[in-house]
Amino acid sequence: MPCILAIESSCDETSAAICRDGAILSNFIANQKVHEQFGGVVPELASRAHMQNIVPVVDTALKNAGVTTDQLDAIAFTQAPGLIGSLLVGGQFAKSLALSLNIPLIAVHHMQAHVLANLIDEPRPEFPFLCLTVSGGHTQIVVCESPTQLRVIGETIDDAAGEAFDKTAKLLGIPYPGGPLIDKHAQNGDPKRFHFPEPKIEGLNFSFSGLKTSILYFLQNAGKSLQYKQEQIATEAERKSFIEENLSDICASVQQRIIEILLNKVKTATLETGIRSVCIAGGVSANSSLRKALQAYGDRYGWKTYIPAFQYCTDNAGMIAITGYHKFLAGQYAELSVRSEARAEW
Ligand code: KG4
Ligand code: ZN
C-alpha cells in the first residue's frame, strides 16, 4: 500500500496530492492570479509564487488526505518539461523532503502524467489506448501500451491547441487564459456561422499557425475575408463593434474548427493503429464542446472514450501522483542528483 506525496509546479499552478495504493486521497491546487494583468504567465513571478505557495499547499494536501509525513513511502514531482524556475522550486522541495524522510524520489514527465490522469477514476481504459493530449504547450497523440510504455505518434509542428485558444482570445480582447472564456462564450454561439480553414498536414501531426493567421486577417477585415487584403482593412471602431456583435459566433466557430482538427487526426490514428480506446487529457480537455464531440465521434466510429474528471485535466498534482504510483510499482526511482529540465523528450 504505497502512500505517495506528489508535487506539480511546471507552470503557474502550485499543486500537491496524496495517492494511497492508486487512489487519490487529496488533490490541492493553488492558482496564481498574479499573471492575469500581464496577459500570460511571467516566469519569474511564477517561481516566486511557487516559493510562497509550496509549504501551505503540501500541508493542505496532507491534511485533506488525513496523512502525516511519517506515513509517506515516496515523493513524486514534475521533473520536466515546463518553466525551469518553476520546476526547480517543486524539484528542490521534493528532493529535500525525500532526503529528510529517507524515502525514494520519483521524477515524473508532465506529459506522461497528463495521459495517466485517465487511470485515476473508473471506468479506466484498457491497454493499449490512444490519448489525445492537448495543453497550453503540447498537442500530441500518444499510444499507451502500459503505464510506463508510451509512444508519441503525432504532435504539433507549430502552436499547441491551447495556444490556438489563448491567442484567439488575445485577438478578441479576452483575458488570459482565454480557453475557458472562449468555451463559455461559444456556448451561446453558432459554430457554423464562420468557416475557418482546416490545415492540410500529412500524417498524424497538427498545425495551428495557419488558423491563427486566418483569424487575425478575419478580425482585421471585420469578418469580410480570411485573406489579407489591404483594401479591406477595417477601422479600429469597425473591428471592435464586429467583435462585440459577433463574439459568441466567432468563439463557437473557431472552437469548432480546433475540435475538428483534433478529432479528425485522432480518427486517422485509430485507423492506422487499429486501437479503438480513445482518451483525452490536458488543459484543453476541460473544454465542454471537445468533451461532447469526443463522445459523438466515439458513437459514430465505435470507439470507447474516456475523459478525466475536470480537476485532473488542467495542471494538477493528482496526475503526478498516479504516475508516481505506477513508477513506484515499476521500481523507477530517481537519484537525488536528477535535474529539472525545461524541455525533455519521452
Ligand atoms: O494542461 P494545462 O493546464 O497546462 C499546460 O500544461 O500547458 O493547459 C492549459 C491550457 C491553456 O491554453 C488554457 O487556455 C487551456 O488549457 N484550457 C482550455 C479550457 N480550459 C483550459 N481550453 C479550452 N477550453 C477550456 N475549457
Ligand atoms: Zn499541463
Coordinates of C-alpha atoms and ligand atoms in Angstrom, one line a residue:
M1 CA 0.0 0.0 0.0
P2 CA 2.4 2.7 -1.1
C3 CA 1.5 6.2 0.1
I4 CA 2.9 8.9 -2.2
L5 CA 3.1 12.7 -2.0
A6 CA 3.2 14.3 -5.4
I7 CA 4.1 17.9 -6.3
E8 CA 3.4 19.8 -9.6
S9 CA 5.0 23.2 -10.3
S10 CA 5.7 23.2 -14.0
C11 CA 3.9 26.4 -14.9
D12 CA 1.6 28.6 -12.9
E13 CA -0.2 26.1 -10.7
T14 CA 1.3 25.0 -7.4
S15 CA -0.3 21.7 -6.6
A16 CA 0.2 18.8 -4.2
A17 CA -1.7 15.4 -4.0
I18 CA -1.6 12.3 -1.9
C19 CA -2.1 8.8 -3.5
R20 CA -2.5 5.7 -1.5
D21 CA -2.4 2.4 -3.4
G22 CA -3.6 4.1 -6.6
A23 CA -6.4 6.1 -5.0
I24 CA -6.1 9.9 -4.9
L25 CA -6.9 11.0 -1.4
S26 CA -6.4 14.7 -2.0
N27 CA -5.5 17.0 -4.9
F28 CA -5.0 20.6 -3.8
I29 CA -4.3 23.3 -6.4
A30 CA -3.3 26.9 -5.8
N31 CA -3.8 29.1 -9.0
Q32 CA -1.6 32.1 -9.4
K33 CA -3.7 35.2 -10.1
V34 CA -0.7 37.5 -10.4
H35 CA -0.3 36.7 -14.2
E36 CA -3.8 37.9 -15.3
Q37 CA -2.8 41.6 -15.6
F38 CA 0.1 40.6 -18.0
G39 CA -1.9 38.5 -20.4
G40 CA 0.3 35.4 -20.0
V41 CA 2.5 33.7 -17.4
V42 CA 5.5 35.7 -16.3
P43 CA 8.2 33.0 -15.4
E44 CA 9.9 35.0 -12.7
L45 CA 6.7 35.8 -10.9
A46 CA 5.6 32.2 -11.2
S47 CA 8.7 30.9 -9.4
R48 CA 8.2 33.4 -6.6
A49 CA 4.6 32.5 -6.2
H50 CA 5.6 28.8 -6.1
M51 CA 8.0 29.5 -3.3
Q52 CA 5.3 31.2 -1.3
N53 CA 2.7 28.5 -2.0
I54 CA 4.7 25.3 -1.8
V55 CA 4.7 24.8 2.0
P56 CA 1.0 25.6 2.6
V57 CA -0.1 23.7 -0.5
V58 CA 1.7 20.5 0.6
D59 CA 0.5 21.0 4.2
T60 CA -3.1 21.3 2.9
A61 CA -2.8 18.2 0.7
L62 CA -1.6 16.1 3.7
K63 CA -4.3 17.5 6.0
N64 CA -7.1 16.9 3.4
A65 CA -5.9 13.3 3.0
G66 CA -5.5 12.7 6.8
V67 CA -1.9 11.7 6.2
T68 CA 1.3 12.6 8.1
T69 CA 4.8 12.8 6.6
D70 CA 5.9 9.7 8.5
Q71 CA 3.3 7.6 6.6
L72 CA 4.8 8.6 3.2
D73 CA 6.6 5.9 1.1
A74 CA 7.9 8.1 -1.7
I75 CA 7.8 11.7 -3.1
A76 CA 7.0 12.2 -6.8
F77 CA 7.5 15.6 -8.6
T78 CA 7.3 17.1 -12.1
Q79 CA 10.8 17.0 -13.4
A80 CA 10.1 18.1 -17.0
P81 CA 9.0 19.9 -19.2
G82 CA 8.0 23.4 -18.1
L83 CA 9.3 26.7 -16.9
I84 CA 12.7 26.0 -15.4
G85 CA 12.4 28.3 -12.5
S86 CA 9.0 26.9 -11.6
L87 CA 10.2 23.3 -12.0
L88 CA 13.2 23.9 -9.7
V89 CA 11.0 25.1 -6.8
G90 CA 8.9 21.8 -6.8
G91 CA 12.0 19.7 -7.5
Q92 CA 14.2 21.1 -4.7
F93 CA 11.3 20.9 -2.2
A94 CA 10.6 17.2 -3.2
K95 CA 14.4 16.3 -3.0
S96 CA 14.8 17.9 0.4
L97 CA 11.7 16.2 1.8
A98 CA 12.7 12.8 0.4
L99 CA 16.2 13.2 1.8
S100 CA 14.9 14.2 5.2
L101 CA 12.4 11.4 5.4
N102 CA 14.8 8.9 3.8
I103 CA 12.3 7.7 1.2
P104 CA 12.6 7.3 -2.6
L105 CA 12.2 10.2 -5.0
I106 CA 10.3 9.7 -8.3
A107 CA 10.8 12.0 -11.3
V108 CA 7.7 12.4 -13.4
H109 CA 7.4 13.7 -17.0
H110 CA 4.5 16.2 -17.1
M111 CA 3.1 14.8 -20.4
Q112 CA 3.1 11.2 -19.3
A113 CA 1.2 12.4 -16.2
H114 CA -1.5 14.1 -18.3
V115 CA -2.1 10.8 -20.2
L116 CA -2.2 8.8 -17.0
A117 CA -4.8 11.1 -15.4
N118 CA -7.1 8.7 -17.3
L119 CA -6.1 5.9 -14.9
I120 CA -7.3 7.8 -11.8
D121 CA -11.0 7.1 -11.8
E122 CA -13.3 4.3 -13.0
P123 CA -14.0 3.5 -15.8
R124 CA -10.3 3.1 -16.6
P125 CA -9.2 2.4 -20.2
E126 CA -7.7 -1.0 -21.0
F127 CA -4.3 -1.1 -22.7
P128 CA -3.4 -0.3 -25.3
F129 CA -5.2 3.0 -25.7
L130 CA -4.7 6.2 -27.7
C131 CA -4.6 9.6 -25.9
L132 CA -5.0 13.0 -27.4
T133 CA -3.1 15.3 -25.0
V134 CA -4.0 18.9 -25.6
S135 CA -2.5 21.5 -23.3
G136 CA -1.1 25.1 -23.4
G137 CA 2.3 23.8 -24.6
H138 CA 1.7 20.5 -26.3
T139 CA -0.7 18.7 -28.7
Q140 CA 0.1 15.0 -29.0
I141 CA -1.4 11.7 -30.0
V142 CA 0.1 9.0 -27.7
V143 CA -0.1 5.2 -27.9
C144 CA -0.1 4.0 -24.3
E145 CA 0.8 0.3 -24.1
S146 CA 1.2 0.3 -20.3
P147 CA 1.6 3.0 -17.6
T148 CA 5.3 3.1 -18.3
Q149 CA 5.3 2.4 -22.1
L150 CA 4.1 5.4 -24.0
R151 CA 4.9 6.5 -27.6
V152 CA 4.1 9.8 -29.3
I153 CA 2.8 9.1 -32.8
G154 CA 1.7 12.7 -33.7
E155 CA 2.3 16.2 -32.5
T156 CA 2.0 19.8 -33.4
I157 CA 4.6 21.3 -35.8
D158 CA 4.0 24.8 -34.5
D159 CA 1.4 26.1 -32.0
A160 CA -0.3 23.9 -29.4
A161 CA -4.1 23.6 -29.3
G162 CA -4.2 25.5 -26.0
E163 CA -2.2 28.3 -27.7
A164 CA -4.7 28.4 -30.5
F165 CA -7.4 29.1 -27.9
D166 CA -5.3 31.6 -25.9
K167 CA -4.0 33.5 -29.0
T168 CA -7.5 33.7 -30.5
A169 CA -8.7 35.1 -27.1
K170 CA -6.0 37.7 -27.2
L171 CA -7.1 38.8 -30.7
L172 CA -10.6 39.1 -29.3
G173 CA -9.6 41.1 -26.3
I174 CA -10.4 38.2 -23.9
P175 CA -8.1 38.0 -20.9
Y176 CA -5.5 35.1 -20.3
P177 CA -6.1 32.2 -20.1
G178 CA -8.5 32.5 -22.9
G179 CA -9.5 28.8 -23.3
P180 CA -12.1 28.7 -20.6
L181 CA -13.7 32.0 -21.6
I182 CA -13.9 31.0 -25.3
D183 CA -15.6 27.8 -24.1
K184 CA -18.1 29.9 -22.2
H185 CA -18.9 32.4 -25.0
A186 CA -19.1 29.6 -27.5
Q187 CA -22.0 28.0 -25.6
N188 CA -24.3 30.8 -26.9
G189 CA -22.9 30.9 -30.4
D190 CA -23.4 29.3 -33.8
P191 CA -20.4 27.1 -34.7
K192 CA -21.4 27.0 -38.4
R193 CA -21.6 30.8 -38.8
F194 CA -17.9 31.4 -39.8
H195 CA -15.8 29.0 -41.8
F196 CA -12.1 28.8 -40.8
P197 CA -9.8 26.6 -42.9
E198 CA -8.6 23.1 -41.9
P199 CA -4.9 22.8 -42.5
K200 CA -3.7 20.0 -44.8
I201 CA -0.9 18.3 -42.8
E202 CA 0.2 14.9 -43.8
G203 CA 0.1 12.0 -41.3
L204 CA -0.7 12.4 -37.6
N205 CA 0.9 15.8 -37.0
F206 CA -1.0 19.0 -36.3
S207 CA -0.6 22.7 -37.2
F208 CA -2.5 25.6 -35.8
S209 CA -0.4 28.6 -37.0
G210 CA -2.4 28.9 -40.3
L211 CA -5.7 29.0 -38.4
K212 CA -4.3 31.8 -36.2
T213 CA -3.3 33.9 -39.2
S214 CA -6.7 33.5 -40.8
I215 CA -8.4 34.5 -37.6
L216 CA -6.1 37.6 -37.4
Y217 CA -7.0 38.6 -41.0
F218 CA -10.6 37.8 -40.5
L219 CA -10.7 40.2 -37.5
Q220 CA -8.6 42.9 -39.2
N221 CA -11.2 42.8 -42.1
A222 CA -14.1 42.9 -39.6
G223 CA -15.2 39.5 -40.9
K224 CA -15.1 40.2 -44.6
S225 CA -12.4 37.7 -45.5
L226 CA -9.9 35.2 -44.2
Q227 CA -7.2 36.5 -46.5
Y228 CA -5.1 39.6 -46.1
K229 CA -6.4 42.4 -48.4
Q230 CA -5.2 45.9 -47.9
E231 CA -8.4 47.5 -49.2
Q232 CA -10.5 45.6 -46.7
I233 CA -8.6 46.6 -43.5
A234 CA -11.3 47.9 -41.2
T235 CA -11.0 50.8 -38.8
E236 CA -10.5 50.1 -35.1
A237 CA -14.1 51.1 -34.4
E238 CA -15.5 48.7 -37.1
R239 CA -13.4 45.9 -35.8
K240 CA -14.4 46.5 -32.2
S241 CA -18.1 46.6 -33.0
F242 CA -17.8 43.5 -35.2
I243 CA -16.3 41.5 -32.4
E244 CA -18.8 42.8 -29.8
E245 CA -21.8 41.9 -32.0
N246 CA -20.5 38.5 -33.1
L247 CA -18.3 37.3 -30.1
S248 CA -20.3 34.2 -29.4
D249 CA -20.5 33.1 -33.0
I250 CA -16.7 33.8 -33.6
C251 CA -15.8 31.8 -30.4
A252 CA -18.1 28.9 -31.4
S253 CA -16.8 28.8 -35.0
V254 CA -13.1 28.9 -34.0
Q255 CA -13.6 26.3 -31.3
Q256 CA -15.5 24.0 -33.7
R257 CA -12.6 24.2 -36.2
I258 CA -10.0 23.4 -33.5
I259 CA -12.0 20.4 -32.3
E260 CA -12.5 19.1 -35.8
I261 CA -8.7 19.4 -36.5
L262 CA -8.0 17.4 -33.3
L263 CA -10.6 14.7 -33.7
N264 CA -10.1 14.1 -37.4
K265 CA -6.4 13.3 -36.6
V266 CA -7.5 11.0 -33.8
K267 CA -9.8 9.3 -36.3
T268 CA -6.8 8.7 -38.6
A269 CA -4.8 7.4 -35.7
T270 CA -7.5 4.9 -34.8
L271 CA -7.4 3.6 -38.4
E272 CA -3.6 3.5 -38.6
T273 CA -3.1 1.7 -35.2
G274 CA -6.4 -0.3 -35.0
I275 CA -6.8 0.9 -31.4
R276 CA -10.3 2.0 -30.6
S277 CA -10.0 3.1 -27.0
V278 CA -9.5 6.8 -27.0
C279 CA -8.7 9.1 -24.1
I280 CA -8.2 12.8 -23.9
A281 CA -6.1 14.7 -21.5
G282 CA -4.5 18.2 -20.7
G283 CA -6.0 21.6 -20.1
V284 CA -8.0 21.8 -23.4
S285 CA -9.7 18.5 -22.5
A286 CA -11.6 20.6 -20.0
N287 CA -13.4 22.2 -23.0
S288 CA -17.1 21.3 -22.8
S289 CA -17.6 21.0 -26.6
L290 CA -14.5 18.9 -27.1
R291 CA -15.8 16.5 -24.4
K292 CA -19.1 16.3 -26.2
A293 CA -17.5 15.9 -29.6
L294 CA -15.3 13.1 -28.4
Q295 CA -18.3 11.2 -27.3
A296 CA -20.1 11.9 -30.6
Y297 CA -17.1 10.7 -32.6
G298 CA -16.9 7.6 -30.4
D299 CA -20.6 6.8 -31.0
R300 CA -20.2 7.3 -34.8
Y301 CA -16.9 5.3 -35.2
G302 CA -17.3 2.7 -32.5
W303 CA -14.6 3.9 -30.1
K304 CA -14.6 3.5 -26.3
T305 CA -14.0 7.0 -25.0
Y306 CA -12.5 8.3 -21.7
I307 CA -12.2 11.7 -20.2
P308 CA -10.6 12.5 -16.9
A309 CA -12.6 14.3 -14.2
F310 CA -12.4 18.1 -14.6
Q311 CA -9.9 18.6 -11.7
Y312 CA -7.4 16.2 -13.4
C313 CA -7.5 17.9 -16.9
T314 CA -5.7 21.2 -16.2
D315 CA -2.4 21.1 -14.3
N316 CA -2.7 19.2 -11.0
A317 CA -0.6 17.0 -8.8
G318 CA -3.2 14.2 -8.8
M319 CA -1.9 13.1 -12.2
I320 CA 1.7 13.3 -10.9
A321 CA 0.7 11.2 -8.0
I322 CA -0.9 8.4 -10.1
T323 CA 2.1 8.4 -12.4
G324 CA 4.4 8.3 -9.3
Y325 CA 2.4 5.3 -8.1
H326 CA 2.9 3.4 -11.3
K327 CA 6.6 4.3 -11.5
F328 CA 6.9 3.2 -7.8
L329 CA 5.4 -0.2 -8.7
A330 CA 7.8 -0.5 -11.7
G331 CA 10.8 0.4 -9.4
Q332 CA 11.5 3.6 -11.4
Y333 CA 13.1 5.8 -8.8
A334 CA 15.3 8.9 -9.3
E335 CA 18.6 9.8 -7.9
L336 CA 18.8 13.0 -5.7
S337 CA 21.1 14.4 -8.4
V338 CA 18.3 14.3 -11.1
R339 CA 18.0 17.7 -12.8
S340 CA 14.9 19.6 -13.7
E341 CA 14.6 20.2 -17.5
A342 CA 12.6 22.8 -19.4
R343 CA 12.4 20.5 -22.4
A344 CA 12.6 16.7 -22.4
E345 CA 11.8 14.0 -24.9
W346 CA 10.0 11.0 -23.6
Ligands
KG4_1 O1 -2.6 21.4 -19.2 P1 -2.6 22.8 -18.9 O2 -3.4 23.3 -17.6 O3 -1.2 23.5 -18.8 C1 -0.2 23.1 -19.6 O4 0.5 22.0 -19.4 O5 0.0 23.8 -20.7 O6 -3.3 23.6 -20.1 C2 -3.5 24.9 -20.2 C3 -4.3 25.3 -21.5 C4 -4.4 26.8 -21.7 O7 -4.0 27.0 -23.0 C5 -5.9 27.0 -21.5 O8 -6.4 28.1 -22.2 C6 -6.5 25.7 -21.9 O9 -5.6 24.7 -21.4 N1 -7.8 25.4 -21.4 C7 -8.9 25.4 -22.2 C8 -10.0 25.2 -21.3 N2 -9.6 25.1 -20.0 C9 -8.2 25.3 -20.1 N3 -9.1 25.5 -23.5 C10 -10.3 25.4 -24.0 N4 -11.4 25.2 -23.2 C11 -11.3 25.1 -21.9 N5 -12.4 24.9 -21.1
ZN2 ZN 0.0 20.5 -18.4

